[in-house]
Amino acid sequence: MNSVALPADSPGSGHAHSHAPGHGAGGPATKRIVVAYGFWIYLISDIIMFSALFAAYAVLAPATAGGPSARQIFDPNSVAIETACLLASSFACGMASIAVGQRSMKWTQISLVITGLLGFVFLLFELREFHALVARGDGPTHSAFLSAFFTLVGCHGLHITAGLLWLGTMMAQFYAKGFRRDIQYRYMCFSLFWHALDIIWVAIFSLVYLVGMNL
Amino acid sequence: MSVQGDIAPGYESEEGEGREGIREGVRSYLLGLALAIALTLASFGVARTHIIYGPGIPVALVALAIAQMGIHLVFFLHITTAPDNTNNVLALAFGVLIVFVLVFGTVWVMAHMNHNMMPMQDMTGMPQLTRPGQNE
């Protein structure tokens, strides 16, 4: 292929200061950058949706309707384990990204299994917490505070569940189709999704659990 | 411009990154992990400590959370100031603006309404309102 961009010393290109895509030189942005940008827009709209749930929680947190308050139901140890699992899972996902860059099937699959297992343990602890609350009669129907809490944290849990299904799909696709470009772009989107979920969990454990335990 | 082989515009080479990329990549993720762990421990520490002035704890937790989100964005999501990342940074800036307007706007408006609302006890003595068209 001949070059898409003008050579730097041609009259049309003017300044030779930037050959980076997107600055009017260097040709169209690579597919990788365009795909990542599109998925990034989705992630930001997802974060905006979560911010609406956070706002609802912040408003409804004092409305306990005679039921338990945040201070009475949160278990710091469970939250600490969930946080550790998700952070380690995010790190393992990063290791898988490096393995994909190296076209190493063994390390890609190992890293992705670790990523998935840690995500699964996170989900188990969250379900355990939800189950204990519902069993005590403190389910989402009890008060506005509990409704908002279950909606916010449950929505994050649903995202993690969807992410685990996506993770399994990615492992199968790497196994069956190898390191094809389109599979790599899918994996890149998955890794962005998984890291973004960890960012949302940072907000949840700080603003919902830790602040809640201090109120 | 060098000849790139028969790759369509917008695609990158089929071959993987060089071996020298491994060490660099792992180092970057490890650094991000270490910083995230440090900030997480700080958050849990702040939540349990009695050294800090009580009402200051939520403020400290918010500050630590925002710092940790920044660490995640830089080390895990690879948001940089490179020219090929300008669009991502602009989209992120717009997203952050919307998030702040939404969260602070909601909390502010609802707290204000809550403050100005008539206490519930006073409304019990009011005459019962009947809906128009409702026959008794």
mmCIF file of C-alpha atoms in Angstrom:
data_model
loop_
_atom_site.group_PDB
_atom_site.id
_atom_site.type_symbol
_atom_site.label_atom_id
_atom_site.label_comp_id
_atom_site.label_asym_id
_atom_site.label_seq_id
_atom_site.Cartn_x
_atom_site.Cartn_y
_atom_site.Cartn_z
ATOM 1 C CA MET A 1 0.000 0.000 0.000
ATOM 2 C CA ASN A 2 1.232 3.455 -0.764
ATOM 3 C CA SER A 3 0.944 6.076 1.909
ATOM 4 C CA VAL A 4 -2.385 7.728 2.589
ATOM 5 C CA ALA A 5 -0.837 10.848 4.057
ATOM 6 C CA LEU A 6 1.223 13.324 2.139
ATOM 7 C CA PRO A 7 4.952 13.054 2.660
ATOM 8 C CA ALA A 8 6.200 15.490 5.249
ATOM 9 C CA ASP A 9 8.186 17.566 2.772
ATOM 10 C CA SER A 10 5.394 17.994 0.209
ATOM 11 C CA PRO A 11 3.917 21.482 -0.209
ATOM 12 C CA GLY A 12 0.473 20.473 1.022
ATOM 13 C CA SER A 13 1.417 19.098 4.405
ATOM 14 C CA GLY A 14 2.784 22.367 5.778
ATOM 15 C CA HIS A 15 4.111 21.844 9.259
ATOM 16 C CA ALA A 16 5.889 18.646 10.002
ATOM 17 C CA HIS A 17 5.077 18.822 13.697
ATOM 18 C CA SER A 18 2.501 16.063 13.896
ATOM 19 C CA HIS A 19 2.055 12.808 12.082
ATOM 20 C CA ALA A 20 -0.381 11.508 14.639
ATOM 21 C CA PRO A 21 -3.750 10.348 13.364
ATOM 22 C CA GLY A 22 -6.530 12.782 13.993
ATOM 23 C CA HIS A 23 -4.371 15.852 13.533
ATOM 24 C CA GLY A 24 -4.907 16.169 9.813
ATOM 25 C CA ALA A 25 -1.781 14.205 9.040
ATOM 26 C CA GLY A 26 -0.786 10.568 9.110
ATOM 27 C CA GLY A 27 -3.945 9.339 7.456
ATOM 28 C CA PRO A 28 -7.105 8.019 9.092
ATOM 29 C CA ALA A 29 -6.875 6.794 12.663
ATOM 30 C CA THR A 30 -6.183 3.094 12.979
ATOM 31 C CA LYS A 31 -9.093 0.727 13.412
ATOM 32 C CA ARG A 32 -7.857 -0.006 16.926
ATOM 33 C CA ILE A 33 -8.199 3.656 17.939
ATOM 34 C CA VAL A 34 -11.617 4.040 16.313
ATOM 35 C CA VAL A 35 -12.977 0.868 17.955
ATOM 36 C CA ALA A 36 -11.620 1.918 21.358
ATOM 37 C CA TYR A 37 -13.157 5.385 20.957
ATOM 38 C CA GLY A 38 -16.584 3.988 20.106
ATOM 39 C CA PHE A 39 -16.528 1.654 23.086
ATOM 40 C CA TRP A 40 -15.254 4.461 25.285
ATOM 41 C CA ILE A 41 -18.342 6.511 24.393
ATOM 42 C CA TYR A 42 -20.508 3.564 25.516
ATOM 43 C CA LEU A 43 -18.565 3.267 28.775
ATOM 44 C CA ILE A 44 -19.039 6.959 29.537
ATOM 45 C CA SER A 45 -22.791 6.710 28.953
ATOM 46 C CA ASP A 46 -22.812 3.687 31.274
ATOM 47 C CA ILE A 47 -20.957 5.712 33.923
ATOM 48 C CA ILE A 48 -23.528 8.503 33.530
ATOM 49 C CA MET A 49 -26.298 5.950 34.136
ATOM 50 C CA PHE A 50 -24.503 4.830 37.306
ATOM 51 C CA SER A 51 -24.160 8.454 38.415
ATOM 52 C CA ALA A 52 -27.974 8.747 38.300
ATOM 53 C CA LEU A 53 -28.218 5.675 40.562
ATOM 54 C CA PHE A 54 -25.611 7.208 42.881
ATOM 55 C CA ALA A 55 -27.622 10.438 43.027
ATOM 56 C CA ALA A 56 -30.793 8.499 43.855
ATOM 57 C CA TYR A 57 -28.941 6.582 46.570
ATOM 58 C CA ALA A 58 -27.486 9.776 48.057
ATOM 59 C CA VAL A 59 -30.974 11.303 48.302
ATOM 60 C CA LEU A 60 -32.688 8.164 49.647
ATOM 61 C CA ALA A 61 -29.978 6.947 52.036
ATOM 62 C CA PRO A 62 -31.571 8.612 55.127
ATOM 63 C CA ALA A 63 -35.071 7.286 54.231
ATOM 64 C CA THR A 64 -34.863 4.059 56.209
ATOM 65 C CA ALA A 65 -38.598 3.910 57.070
ATOM 66 C CA GLY A 66 -37.890 2.497 60.525
ATOM 67 C CA GLY A 67 -35.701 -0.234 59.031
ATOM 68 C CA PRO A 68 -31.945 -0.671 59.346
ATOM 69 C CA SER A 69 -29.575 2.110 58.323
ATOM 70 C CA ALA A 70 -26.394 1.773 56.298
ATOM 71 C CA ARG A 71 -24.324 1.552 59.476
ATOM 72 C CA GLN A 72 -26.219 -1.500 60.720
ATOM 73 C CA ILE A 73 -26.145 -3.709 57.628
ATOM 74 C CA PHE A 74 -22.691 -3.249 56.072
ATOM 75 C CA ASP A 75 -19.963 -5.779 56.800
ATOM 76 C CA PRO A 76 -16.508 -4.198 56.356
ATOM 77 C CA ASN A 77 -14.710 -7.547 55.932
ATOM 78 C CA SER A 78 -16.984 -8.663 53.116
ATOM 79 C CA VAL A 79 -16.489 -5.325 51.340
ATOM 80 C CA ALA A 80 -12.708 -5.560 51.765
ATOM 81 C CA ILE A 81 -12.652 -9.057 50.205
ATOM 82 C CA GLU A 82 -14.861 -7.948 47.304
ATOM 83 C CA THR A 83 -12.627 -4.939 46.677
ATOM 84 C CA ALA A 84 -9.474 -7.070 46.732
ATOM 85 C CA CYS A 85 -11.009 -9.615 44.324
ATOM 86 C CA LEU A 86 -12.079 -7.006 41.810
ATOM 87 C CA LEU A 87 -8.767 -5.138 41.904
ATOM 88 C CA ALA A 88 -6.788 -8.361 41.446
ATOM 89 C CA SER A 89 -9.180 -9.368 38.657
ATOM 90 C CA SER A 90 -8.558 -6.054 36.909
ATOM 91 C CA PHE A 91 -4.802 -6.632 37.199
ATOM 92 C CA ALA A 92 -5.121 -10.171 35.785
ATOM 93 C CA CYS A 93 -7.127 -8.721 32.894
ATOM 94 C CA GLY A 94 -4.223 -6.327 32.230
ATOM 95 C CA MET A 95 -1.812 -9.286 32.218
ATOM 96 C CA ALA A 96 -4.100 -10.984 29.680
ATOM 97 C CA SER A 97 -3.886 -7.852 27.497
ATOM 98 C CA ILE A 98 -0.086 -8.158 27.496
ATOM 99 C CA ALA A 99 -0.334 -11.893 26.695
ATOM 100 C CA VAL A 100 -2.652 -11.112 23.778
ATOM 101 C CA GLY A 101 -0.128 -8.534 22.551
ATOM 102 C CA GLN A 102 2.487 -11.316 22.630
ATOM 103 C CA ARG A 103 0.190 -13.856 20.889
ATOM 104 C CA SER A 104 0.721 -16.268 23.778
ATOM 105 C CA MET A 105 -2.319 -18.571 23.916
ATOM 106 C CA LYS A 106 -1.189 -20.242 27.152
ATOM 107 C CA TRP A 107 -0.743 -17.038 29.139
ATOM 108 C CA THR A 108 -3.828 -15.418 27.621
ATOM 109 C CA GLN A 109 -6.036 -18.297 28.754
ATOM 110 C CA ILE A 110 -4.373 -18.553 32.192
ATOM 111 C CA SER A 111 -4.757 -14.820 32.827
ATOM 112 C CA LEU A 112 -8.361 -14.853 31.652
ATOM 113 C CA VAL A 113 -9.228 -17.832 33.889
ATOM 114 C CA ILE A 114 -7.772 -15.955 36.880
ATOM 115 C CA THR A 115 -9.679 -12.810 35.857
ATOM 116 C CA GLY A 116 -12.915 -14.779 35.652
ATOM 117 C CA LEU A 117 -12.442 -16.711 38.899
ATOM 118 C CA LEU A 118 -11.754 -13.538 40.871
ATOM 119 C CA GLY A 119 -14.806 -11.900 39.310
ATOM 120 C CA PHE A 120 -16.849 -14.948 40.255
ATOM 121 C CA VAL A 121 -15.665 -14.845 43.875
ATOM 122 C CA PHE A 122 -16.630 -11.160 43.972
ATOM 123 C CA LEU A 123 -20.085 -12.062 42.709
ATOM 124 C CA LEU A 124 -20.471 -14.848 45.299
ATOM 125 C CA PHE A 125 -19.695 -12.460 48.168
ATOM 126 C CA GLU A 126 -22.153 -9.932 46.803
ATOM 127 C CA LEU A 127 -24.892 -12.545 46.447
ATOM 128 C CA ARG A 128 -24.153 -13.781 49.966
ATOM 129 C CA GLU A 129 -24.628 -10.258 51.290
ATOM 130 C CA PHE A 130 -27.876 -9.770 49.330
ATOM 131 C CA HIS A 131 -29.185 -13.151 50.424
ATOM 132 C CA ALA A 132 -28.475 -12.403 54.093
ATOM 133 C CA LEU A 133 -30.297 -9.067 53.841
ATOM 134 C CA VAL A 134 -33.358 -10.523 52.129
ATOM 135 C CA ALA A 135 -33.451 -13.459 54.580
ATOM 136 C CA ARG A 136 -33.576 -10.991 57.483
ATOM 137 C CA GLY A 137 -36.504 -9.189 55.873
ATOM 138 C CA ASP A 138 -34.344 -6.247 54.808
ATOM 139 C CA GLY A 139 -34.925 -6.743 51.091
ATOM 140 C CA PRO A 140 -35.361 -3.955 48.538
ATOM 141 C CA THR A 141 -39.058 -3.629 49.399
ATOM 142 C CA HIS A 142 -38.378 -2.656 53.028
ATOM 143 C CA SER A 143 -37.366 0.983 52.642
ATOM 144 C CA ALA A 144 -36.354 3.583 50.069
ATOM 145 C CA PHE A 145 -32.775 3.315 51.330
ATOM 146 C CA LEU A 146 -32.698 -0.438 50.695
ATOM 147 C CA SER A 147 -34.360 -0.041 47.290
ATOM 148 C CA ALA A 148 -31.712 2.455 46.204
ATOM 149 C CA PHE A 149 -28.926 0.302 47.668
ATOM 150 C CA PHE A 150 -30.059 -2.883 45.929
ATOM 151 C CA THR A 151 -30.557 -1.030 42.626
ATOM 152 C CA LEU A 152 -27.111 0.583 42.638
ATOM 153 C CA VAL A 153 -25.050 -2.372 43.863
ATOM 154 C CA GLY A 154 -27.221 -4.906 42.035
ATOM 155 C CA CYS A 155 -26.779 -3.029 38.762
ATOM 156 C CA HIS A 156 -23.012 -3.237 39.193
ATOM 157 C CA GLY A 157 -23.388 -6.953 39.978
ATOM 158 C CA LEU A 158 -25.390 -7.448 36.786
ATOM 159 C CA HIS A 159 -22.628 -5.738 34.814
ATOM 160 C CA ILE A 160 -20.101 -8.116 36.394
ATOM 161 C CA THR A 161 -22.314 -11.079 35.463
ATOM 162 C CA ALA A 162 -22.530 -9.863 31.863
ATOM 163 C CA GLY A 163 -18.765 -9.315 31.917
ATOM 164 C CA LEU A 164 -18.172 -12.906 33.056
ATOM 165 C CA LEU A 165 -20.304 -14.235 30.184
ATOM 166 C CA TRP A 166 -18.353 -11.994 27.774
ATOM 167 C CA LEU A 167 -15.096 -13.248 29.301
ATOM 168 C CA GLY A 168 -16.082 -16.871 28.671
ATOM 169 C CA THR A 169 -16.971 -15.967 25.093
ATOM 170 C CA MET A 170 -13.595 -14.279 24.580
ATOM 171 C CA MET A 171 -11.729 -17.339 25.895
ATOM 172 C CA ALA A 172 -13.667 -19.595 23.512
ATOM 173 C CA GLN A 173 -13.049 -17.244 20.583
ATOM 174 C CA PHE A 174 -9.311 -16.996 21.245
ATOM 175 C CA TYR A 175 -9.220 -20.781 21.469
ATOM 176 C CA ALA A 176 -11.263 -21.436 18.329
ATOM 177 C CA LYS A 177 -10.238 -18.544 16.089
ATOM 178 C CA GLY A 178 -6.799 -17.575 17.338
ATOM 179 C CA PHE A 179 -5.425 -14.039 17.594
ATOM 180 C CA ARG A 180 -7.337 -12.612 14.643
ATOM 181 C CA ARG A 181 -7.529 -8.837 14.446
ATOM 182 C CA ASP A 182 -11.279 -8.651 14.972
ATOM 183 C CA ILE A 183 -11.043 -10.972 17.988
ATOM 184 C CA GLN A 184 -8.320 -8.749 19.405
ATOM 185 C CA TYR A 185 -10.524 -5.675 19.030
ATOM 186 C CA ARG A 186 -13.309 -7.515 20.844
ATOM 187 C CA TYR A 187 -10.880 -8.412 23.605
ATOM 188 C CA MET A 188 -9.733 -4.787 23.823
ATOM 189 C CA CYS A 189 -13.354 -3.706 24.339
ATOM 190 C CA PHE A 190 -13.802 -6.389 26.996
ATOM 191 C CA SER A 191 -10.716 -5.230 28.897
ATOM 192 C CA LEU A 192 -11.964 -1.619 28.817
ATOM 193 C CA PHE A 193 -15.343 -2.817 30.139
ATOM 194 C CA TRP A 194 -13.756 -4.827 32.939
ATOM 195 C CA HIS A 195 -11.457 -2.007 34.064
ATOM 196 C CA ALA A 196 -14.358 0.476 33.951
ATOM 197 C CA LEU A 197 -16.406 -1.800 36.233
ATOM 198 C CA ASP A 198 -13.558 -1.654 38.733
ATOM 199 C CA ILE A 199 -13.692 2.154 38.602
ATOM 200 C CA ILE A 200 -17.414 2.042 39.400
ATOM 201 C CA TRP A 201 -16.705 -0.354 42.274
ATOM 202 C CA VAL A 202 -14.181 2.150 43.675
ATOM 203 C CA ALA A 203 -17.016 4.679 43.863
ATOM 204 C CA ILE A 204 -19.375 2.106 45.413
ATOM 205 C CA PHE A 205 -17.060 0.868 48.162
ATOM 206 C CA SER A 206 -15.919 4.396 49.039
ATOM 207 C CA LEU A 207 -19.162 6.340 48.827
ATOM 208 C CA VAL A 208 -21.744 3.684 49.702
ATOM 209 C CA TYR A 209 -20.008 1.288 52.099
ATOM 210 C CA LEU A 210 -17.232 3.269 53.796
ATOM 211 C CA VAL A 211 -19.143 6.557 54.026
ATOM 212 C CA GLY A 212 -22.263 4.608 55.066
ATOM 213 C CA MET A 213 -20.424 2.931 57.930
ATOM 214 C CA ASN A 214 -19.413 6.343 59.265
ATOM 215 C CA LEU A 215 -22.796 8.028 59.181
ATOM 216 C CA MET B 1 6.290 6.592 4.619
ATOM 217 C CA SER B 2 7.528 3.045 4.561
ATOM 218 C CA VAL B 3 5.753 0.270 2.759
ATOM 219 C CA GLN B 4 3.518 -1.504 5.257
ATOM 220 C CA GLY B 5 2.696 -4.688 3.387
ATOM 221 C CA ASP B 6 -0.790 -5.409 2.098
ATOM 222 C CA ILE B 7 -2.690 -4.122 5.091
ATOM 223 C CA ALA B 8 -5.838 -2.075 4.617
ATOM 224 C CA PRO B 9 -5.748 1.504 5.852
ATOM 225 C CA GLY B 10 -6.633 1.700 9.487
ATOM 226 C CA TYR B 11 -5.382 -1.764 10.309
ATOM 227 C CA GLU B 12 -2.203 -2.502 12.106
ATOM 228 C CA SER B 13 0.321 -5.187 11.442
ATOM 229 C CA GLU B 14 -0.663 -8.771 12.103
ATOM 230 C CA GLU B 15 2.451 -9.469 14.124
ATOM 231 C CA GLY B 16 2.524 -9.087 17.863
ATOM 232 C CA GLU B 17 4.312 -6.465 19.854
ATOM 233 C CA GLY B 18 8.004 -6.940 20.499
ATOM 234 C CA ARG B 19 9.292 -8.945 23.412
ATOM 235 C CA GLU B 20 10.711 -5.802 24.977
ATOM 236 C CA GLY B 21 7.110 -4.604 25.450
ATOM 237 C CA ILE B 22 6.412 -7.248 28.104
ATOM 238 C CA ARG B 23 8.646 -5.854 30.813
ATOM 239 C CA GLU B 24 7.421 -2.311 30.187
ATOM 240 C CA GLY B 25 3.755 -3.361 30.209
ATOM 241 C CA VAL B 26 3.965 -5.510 33.347
ATOM 242 C CA ARG B 27 5.865 -2.752 35.143
ATOM 243 C CA SER B 28 3.138 -0.226 34.287
ATOM 244 C CA TYR B 29 0.332 -2.523 35.486
ATOM 245 C CA LEU B 30 2.264 -3.376 38.680
ATOM 246 C CA LEU B 31 2.776 0.297 39.422
ATOM 247 C CA GLY B 32 -0.946 0.923 38.892
ATOM 248 C CA LEU B 33 -1.823 -2.038 41.120
ATOM 249 C CA ALA B 34 0.514 -0.839 43.899
ATOM 250 C CA LEU B 35 -0.945 2.680 43.821
ATOM 251 C CA ALA B 36 -4.512 1.342 43.778
ATOM 252 C CA ILE B 37 -3.796 -0.960 46.748
ATOM 253 C CA ALA B 38 -2.212 1.919 48.665
ATOM 254 C CA LEU B 39 -5.233 4.168 48.055
ATOM 255 C CA THR B 40 -7.684 1.367 48.932
ATOM 256 C CA LEU B 41 -5.865 0.700 52.213
ATOM 257 C CA ALA B 42 -5.886 4.436 52.918
ATOM 258 C CA SER B 43 -9.668 4.538 52.321
ATOM 259 C CA PHE B 44 -10.344 1.625 54.671
ATOM 260 C CA GLY B 45 -7.913 3.122 57.213
ATOM 261 C CA VAL B 46 -9.598 6.523 57.094
ATOM 262 C CA ALA B 47 -13.021 4.901 57.548
ATOM 263 C CA ARG B 48 -11.918 3.141 60.744
ATOM 264 C CA THR B 49 -9.654 5.717 62.319
ATOM 265 C CA HIS B 50 -10.664 8.075 65.084
ATOM 266 C CA ILE B 51 -7.780 10.449 64.488
ATOM 267 C CA ILE B 52 -9.565 12.427 61.774
ATOM 268 C CA TYR B 53 -12.302 14.892 62.633
ATOM 269 C CA GLY B 54 -15.563 12.944 62.125
ATOM 270 C CA PRO B 55 -17.313 15.114 59.512
ATOM 271 C CA GLY B 56 -14.054 15.230 57.548
ATOM 272 C CA ILE B 57 -14.047 11.479 56.913
ATOM 273 C CA PRO B 58 -16.540 11.480 53.993
ATOM 274 C CA VAL B 59 -14.573 14.299 52.361
ATOM 275 C CA ALA B 60 -11.340 12.306 52.704
ATOM 276 C CA LEU B 61 -13.074 9.217 51.276
ATOM 277 C CA VAL B 62 -14.355 11.182 48.260
ATOM 278 C CA ALA B 63 -10.869 12.599 47.629
ATOM 279 C CA LEU B 64 -9.256 9.138 47.883
ATOM 280 C CA ALA B 65 -11.909 7.641 45.576
ATOM 281 C CA ILE B 66 -11.310 10.300 42.916
ATOM 282 C CA ALA B 67 -7.550 9.760 43.191
ATOM 283 C CA GLN B 68 -7.976 6.015 42.742
ATOM 284 C CA MET B 69 -10.236 6.506 39.720
ATOM 285 C CA GLY B 70 -7.476 8.627 38.196
ATOM 286 C CA ILE B 71 -4.936 5.843 38.836
ATOM 287 C CA HIS B 72 -7.243 3.306 37.165
ATOM 288 C CA LEU B 73 -7.802 5.567 34.163
ATOM 289 C CA VAL B 74 -4.088 6.128 33.610
ATOM 290 C CA PHE B 75 -2.608 2.697 34.364
ATOM 291 C CA PHE B 76 -5.443 0.301 33.431
ATOM 292 C CA LEU B 77 -7.500 2.146 30.812
ATOM 293 C CA HIS B 78 -4.409 3.870 29.343
ATOM 294 C CA ILE B 79 -5.926 7.331 29.041
ATOM 295 C CA THR B 80 -2.975 9.497 28.063
ATOM 296 C CA THR B 81 -2.295 12.961 26.689
ATOM 297 C CA ALA B 82 -1.027 11.527 23.401
ATOM 298 C CA PRO B 83 -2.558 13.037 20.246
ATOM 299 C CA ASP B 84 -4.378 9.795 19.377
ATOM 300 C CA ASN B 85 -6.091 9.999 22.767
ATOM 301 C CA THR B 86 -7.430 13.562 22.501
ATOM 302 C CA ASN B 87 -10.930 12.423 21.540
ATOM 303 C CA ASN B 88 -11.075 9.997 24.463
ATOM 304 C CA VAL B 89 -9.980 12.706 26.919
ATOM 305 C CA LEU B 90 -12.566 15.147 25.568
ATOM 306 C CA ALA B 91 -15.338 12.543 25.812
ATOM 307 C CA LEU B 92 -14.205 11.761 29.364
ATOM 308 C CA ALA B 93 -14.201 15.451 30.309
ATOM 309 C CA PHE B 94 -17.750 15.830 29.008
ATOM 310 C CA GLY B 95 -18.799 12.678 30.881
ATOM 311 C CA VAL B 96 -17.300 13.980 34.121
ATOM 312 C CA LEU B 97 -19.160 17.268 33.661
ATOM 313 C CA ILE B 98 -22.484 15.457 33.227
ATOM 314 C CA VAL B 99 -21.795 13.203 36.223
ATOM 315 C CA PHE B 100 -21.059 16.194 38.468
ATOM 316 C CA VAL B 101 -24.104 18.149 37.278
ATOM 317 C CA LEU B 102 -26.312 15.097 37.788
ATOM 318 C CA VAL B 103 -25.048 14.068 41.230
ATOM 319 C CA PHE B 104 -24.503 17.487 42.827
ATOM 320 C CA GLY B 105 -27.580 18.939 41.142
ATOM 321 C CA THR B 106 -29.785 16.141 42.465
ATOM 322 C CA VAL B 107 -28.373 16.247 45.979
ATOM 323 C CA TRP B 108 -28.611 20.044 46.130
ATOM 324 C CA VAL B 109 -32.148 20.323 44.774
ATOM 325 C CA MET B 110 -33.502 17.458 46.868
ATOM 326 C CA ALA B 111 -31.845 18.718 50.074
ATOM 327 C CA HIS B 112 -33.307 22.177 49.416
ATOM 328 C CA MET B 113 -36.806 20.770 48.825
ATOM 329 C CA ASN B 114 -36.522 18.549 51.882
ATOM 330 C CA HIS B 115 -35.543 21.575 53.963
ATOM 331 C CA ASN B 116 -38.468 23.671 52.773
ATOM 332 C CA MET B 117 -41.107 20.973 52.947
ATOM 333 C CA MET B 118 -43.905 21.285 55.452
ATOM 334 C CA PRO B 119 -43.476 18.889 58.372
ATOM 335 C CA MET B 120 -45.720 15.855 58.015
ATOM 336 C CA GLN B 121 -47.518 16.273 61.331
ATOM 337 C CA ASP B 122 -48.985 19.627 60.256
ATOM 338 C CA MET B 123 -50.659 18.044 57.252
ATOM 339 C CA THR B 124 -52.668 15.516 59.261
ATOM 340 C CA GLY B 125 -54.980 18.243 60.540
ATOM 341 C CA MET B 126 -55.768 19.566 57.088
ATOM 342 C CA PRO B 127 -59.112 18.851 55.491
ATOM 343 C CA GLN B 128 -59.113 15.742 53.355
ATOM 344 C CA LEU B 129 -58.831 16.510 49.694
ATOM 345 C CA THR B 130 -61.235 14.720 47.419
ATOM 346 C CA ARG B 131 -60.508 14.143 43.799
ATOM 347 C CA PRO B 132 -62.873 15.903 41.378
ATOM 348 C CA GLY B 133 -65.480 13.488 40.105
ATOM 349 C CA GLN B 134 -65.212 11.314 43.168
ATOM 350 C CA ASN B 135 -68.697 10.913 44.679
ATOM 351 C CA GLU B 136 -69.159 10.130 48.325
#
